[in-house]
Amino acid sequence: MMSQPLDQEAFSRATPLCPPATYDAIARLLYARTGINLPAGNSSLVVSRLIKHLRLLGLADFDDYLRHISLPENRNDLNVMISALTTNTTRFYREPYHFEIFVEKLLPDLIQRAKGGERIRLWSAGCSTGEEPYSLAATLLHHWPGLVDFDVRILATDISEPALATAQAARYPRERLEAVPQAVRNVMLSETATGDPMVAMPKLLRDLVTVRYLNFVEPWPTRGPFQAIFCRNVAIYMDDRVQLSVWSGLIDLLAPQGLLFIGHSERLPPSQSDRVTLIERTTFRRP
Ligand SMILES: C[S@@+](CC[C@H](N)C(=O)[O-])C[C@H]1O[C@@H](n2cnc3c(N)ncnc32)[C@H](O)[C@@H]1O
């Protein structure tokens, strides 16, 4: 039988494996920079998320890759690695009950406070590509069109630069708005022509939202207080130690009577749940 000719290109492009020690070192680096805990021994995740970057850099294998991103002068590539390993999944109007609770349990009080001269500050912490803060902005504007006359702002922060760039650009494929209730969706669609496949968030919403870099494991460049904080599906990727510092830092920055919304699979540790009152599903009020 004749042997098959060697496919040189396929041979040279064969995906390198990530040896366990290299995987552990990449996981330690990610944890030190972000607090994110990769599951032990999941090197296939690292390979699938980083192989494109490795090839783009022209590196031969994951040991070379680790050496490269560990050099101080390659900080930008380290950031690319961090973005590739973080989970940015998000949706408009994700966990819709939070927006309903916000409108029922907080908004009337916010309107009174704004009319009394208080500034209103809301925070989408771990906002990914921006669907969460724009869902909040459109909900606010729909229920309180007069807010433009008051000092109201939404801070939207994340660690991922590409995600923040999308949040800042504020343009989304139309089908991503399908889960948004019609009245709120109409607010989002107010500056987009019928049939345009991309929806540009209207200026009023963009003016409400300030997009910024903030890493939970570095000093937080914000002092608050915030009347509501949405920090959903972020802490779940972190270990208990980092989660504790995130939750306690967020509760410190909540205004009295302010609400903290967390992801449906997340739990506050007892030392923090004692500082707030559970008012509805995964929604807590600071006394
Ligand atoms: C799954 S998304 C959640 C997005 C949105 N909150 C939601 O629930 O749809 C998690 C986000 O947390 C961000 N993140 C991860 N580690 C972080 C850190 N140390 N500091 C700030 N944000 C972080 C990720 O970049 C990602 O965009």
Short mmCIF file of N, CA and C in Angstrom, two decimals, residues 65-134:
data_model
loop_
_atom_site.label_atom_id
_atom_site.label_comp_id
_atom_site.label_asym_id
_atom_site.label_seq_id
_atom_site.Cartn_x
_atom_site.Cartn_y
_atom_site.Cartn_z
N TYR A 65 4.27 30.95 24.42
CA TYR A 65 3.19 31.92 24.65
C TYR A 65 3.26 32.47 26.08
N LEU A 66 3.42 31.56 27.04
CA LEU A 66 3.49 31.98 28.44
C LEU A 66 4.68 32.92 28.66
N ARG A 67 5.85 32.55 28.08
CA ARG A 67 7.04 33.42 28.22
C ARG A 67 6.74 34.81 27.64
N HIS A 68 6.07 34.81 26.47
CA HIS A 68 5.79 36.08 25.78
C HIS A 68 4.90 36.99 26.63
N ILE A 69 3.79 36.45 27.11
CA ILE A 69 2.86 37.34 27.83
C ILE A 69 3.36 37.70 29.23
N SER A 70 4.40 36.98 29.71
CA SER A 70 4.94 37.30 31.03
C SER A 70 5.91 38.47 30.98
N LEU A 71 6.36 38.84 29.78
CA LEU A 71 7.32 39.95 29.67
C LEU A 71 6.59 41.28 29.84
N PRO A 72 7.14 42.19 30.68
CA PRO A 72 6.46 43.46 30.92
C PRO A 72 6.15 44.23 29.64
N GLU A 73 7.05 44.14 28.64
CA GLU A 73 6.81 44.93 27.41
C GLU A 73 5.66 44.36 26.57
N ASN A 74 5.16 43.17 26.91
CA ASN A 74 4.06 42.58 26.14
C ASN A 74 2.73 42.67 26.90
N ARG A 75 2.59 43.72 27.67
CA ARG A 75 1.40 43.92 28.49
C ARG A 75 0.11 43.92 27.65
N ASN A 76 0.19 44.51 26.44
CA ASN A 76 -1.02 44.54 25.59
C ASN A 76 -1.46 43.12 25.23
N ASP A 77 -0.47 42.26 24.97
CA ASP A 77 -0.82 40.87 24.63
C ASP A 77 -1.37 40.14 25.85
N LEU A 78 -0.86 40.50 27.04
CA LEU A 78 -1.44 39.91 28.26
C LEU A 78 -2.91 40.31 28.36
N ASN A 79 -3.22 41.57 28.03
CA ASN A 79 -4.62 42.01 28.08
C ASN A 79 -5.48 41.26 27.07
N VAL A 80 -4.90 40.98 25.90
CA VAL A 80 -5.65 40.20 24.89
C VAL A 80 -5.95 38.82 25.48
N MET A 81 -4.94 38.23 26.14
CA MET A 81 -5.15 36.91 26.74
C MET A 81 -6.26 36.96 27.79
N ILE A 82 -6.22 37.99 28.63
CA ILE A 82 -7.24 38.11 29.69
C ILE A 82 -8.63 38.21 29.07
N SER A 83 -8.75 39.05 28.03
CA SER A 83 -10.07 39.20 27.38
C SER A 83 -10.53 37.88 26.77
N ALA A 84 -9.57 37.13 26.20
CA ALA A 84 -9.96 35.86 25.56
C ALA A 84 -10.41 34.84 26.60
N LEU A 85 -9.87 34.94 27.81
CA LEU A 85 -10.22 33.92 28.82
C LEU A 85 -11.40 34.33 29.70
N THR A 86 -11.86 35.59 29.59
CA THR A 86 -13.03 35.97 30.39
C THR A 86 -14.29 35.65 29.61
N THR A 87 -15.34 35.36 30.33
CA THR A 87 -16.63 35.06 29.69
C THR A 87 -17.42 36.35 29.60
N ASN A 88 -17.72 36.78 28.37
CA ASN A 88 -18.41 38.06 28.18
C ASN A 88 -19.90 37.89 27.84
N THR A 89 -20.39 36.67 27.94
CA THR A 89 -21.79 36.42 27.56
C THR A 89 -22.73 37.38 28.29
N THR A 90 -23.59 38.02 27.54
CA THR A 90 -24.57 38.91 28.14
C THR A 90 -25.75 39.04 27.18
N ARG A 91 -26.81 39.65 27.66
CA ARG A 91 -28.01 39.84 26.83
C ARG A 91 -28.72 41.10 27.26
N PHE A 92 -29.46 41.72 26.34
CA PHE A 92 -30.37 42.78 26.75
C PHE A 92 -31.43 42.17 27.66
N TYR A 93 -31.77 42.90 28.70
CA TYR A 93 -32.87 42.51 29.58
C TYR A 93 -32.68 41.12 30.17
N ARG A 94 -31.41 40.76 30.43
CA ARG A 94 -31.12 39.46 31.05
C ARG A 94 -31.72 39.45 32.45
N GLU A 95 -32.29 38.36 32.88
CA GLU A 95 -32.95 38.25 34.19
C GLU A 95 -33.94 39.42 34.34
N PRO A 96 -35.02 39.37 33.52
CA PRO A 96 -35.92 40.53 33.39
C PRO A 96 -36.54 40.96 34.71
N TYR A 97 -36.71 40.01 35.66
CA TYR A 97 -37.36 40.40 36.93
C TYR A 97 -36.58 41.48 37.65
N HIS A 98 -35.26 41.56 37.45
CA HIS A 98 -34.48 42.62 38.11
C HIS A 98 -34.93 44.01 37.65
N PHE A 99 -35.25 44.12 36.37
CA PHE A 99 -35.67 45.44 35.86
C PHE A 99 -37.06 45.79 36.39
N GLU A 100 -37.90 44.74 36.55
CA GLU A 100 -39.23 44.99 37.12
C GLU A 100 -39.11 45.41 38.58
N ILE A 101 -38.24 44.72 39.34
CA ILE A 101 -38.04 45.08 40.75
C ILE A 101 -37.49 46.51 40.85
N PHE A 102 -36.56 46.83 39.96
CA PHE A 102 -35.97 48.17 39.96
C PHE A 102 -37.08 49.23 39.81
N VAL A 103 -37.98 48.98 38.86
CA VAL A 103 -39.04 49.96 38.58
C VAL A 103 -40.02 50.03 39.76
N GLU A 104 -40.37 48.86 40.32
CA GLU A 104 -41.40 48.86 41.38
C GLU A 104 -40.84 49.30 42.72
N LYS A 105 -39.64 48.81 43.05
CA LYS A 105 -39.15 48.96 44.43
C LYS A 105 -38.18 50.11 44.62
N LEU A 106 -37.67 50.68 43.54
CA LEU A 106 -36.66 51.73 43.74
C LEU A 106 -37.00 53.03 43.00
N LEU A 107 -37.54 52.89 41.78
CA LEU A 107 -37.67 54.09 40.94
C LEU A 107 -38.50 55.21 41.59
N PRO A 108 -39.66 54.91 42.22
CA PRO A 108 -40.42 56.02 42.82
C PRO A 108 -39.58 56.82 43.82
N ASP A 109 -38.77 56.10 44.62
CA ASP A 109 -37.91 56.75 45.60
C ASP A 109 -36.83 57.59 44.90
N LEU A 110 -36.28 57.05 43.80
CA LEU A 110 -35.24 57.79 43.06
C LEU A 110 -35.79 59.10 42.51
N ILE A 111 -37.02 59.03 42.00
CA ILE A 111 -37.63 60.24 41.42
C ILE A 111 -37.79 61.29 42.52
N GLN A 112 -38.27 60.86 43.69
CA GLN A 112 -38.42 61.81 44.81
C GLN A 112 -37.08 62.41 45.20
N ARG A 113 -36.07 61.55 45.29
CA ARG A 113 -34.74 62.03 45.69
C ARG A 113 -34.19 63.03 44.67
N ALA A 114 -34.37 62.70 43.38
CA ALA A 114 -33.86 63.60 42.33
C ALA A 114 -34.57 64.94 42.42
N LYS A 115 -35.89 64.90 42.67
CA LYS A 115 -36.65 66.16 42.77
C LYS A 115 -36.21 66.96 43.99
N GLY A 116 -35.71 66.23 45.00
CA GLY A 116 -35.20 66.92 46.21
C GLY A 116 -33.77 67.39 46.03
N GLY A 117 -33.19 67.23 44.85
CA GLY A 117 -31.86 67.77 44.56
C GLY A 117 -30.74 66.75 44.69
N GLU A 118 -31.05 65.49 45.02
CA GLU A 118 -29.97 64.49 45.14
C GLU A 118 -29.51 64.04 43.76
N ARG A 119 -28.24 63.68 43.67
CA ARG A 119 -27.79 63.09 42.40
C ARG A 119 -28.04 61.58 42.46
N ILE A 120 -28.40 61.05 41.30
CA ILE A 120 -28.73 59.62 41.22
C ILE A 120 -27.62 58.93 40.44
N ARG A 121 -27.01 57.93 41.08
CA ARG A 121 -25.91 57.21 40.45
C ARG A 121 -26.20 55.71 40.49
N LEU A 122 -26.15 55.08 39.31
CA LEU A 122 -26.40 53.64 39.19
C LEU A 122 -25.15 53.02 38.58
N TRP A 123 -24.90 51.74 38.87
CA TRP A 123 -23.64 51.13 38.40
C TRP A 123 -23.92 49.74 37.84
N SER A 124 -23.49 49.55 36.60
CA SER A 124 -23.47 48.21 36.01
C SER A 124 -22.03 47.75 36.09
N ALA A 125 -21.71 46.92 37.07
CA ALA A 125 -20.33 46.52 37.37
C ALA A 125 -20.06 45.16 36.74
N GLY A 126 -19.17 45.14 35.74
CA GLY A 126 -18.99 43.92 34.93
C GLY A 126 -20.03 43.96 33.82
N CYS A 127 -20.00 45.06 33.06
CA CYS A 127 -21.09 45.35 32.10
C CYS A 127 -20.90 44.63 30.78
N SER A 128 -19.71 44.01 30.57
CA SER A 128 -19.41 43.35 29.31
C SER A 128 -19.61 44.33 28.13
N THR A 129 -20.37 43.92 27.11
CA THR A 129 -20.50 44.73 25.89
C THR A 129 -21.60 45.79 25.98
N GLY A 130 -22.20 45.96 27.16
CA GLY A 130 -23.08 47.12 27.37
C GLY A 130 -24.58 46.85 27.38
N GLU A 131 -24.99 45.61 27.08
CA GLU A 131 -26.43 45.35 27.02
C GLU A 131 -27.11 45.61 28.36
N GLU A 132 -26.41 45.34 29.46
CA GLU A 132 -27.01 45.56 30.80
C GLU A 132 -27.22 47.06 31.08
N PRO A 133 -26.18 47.91 30.96
CA PRO A 133 -26.43 49.33 31.25
C PRO A 133 -27.43 49.97 30.30
N TYR A 134 -27.45 49.57 29.00
CA TYR A 134 -28.43 50.19 28.10
C TYR A 134 -29.84 49.67 28.38
#
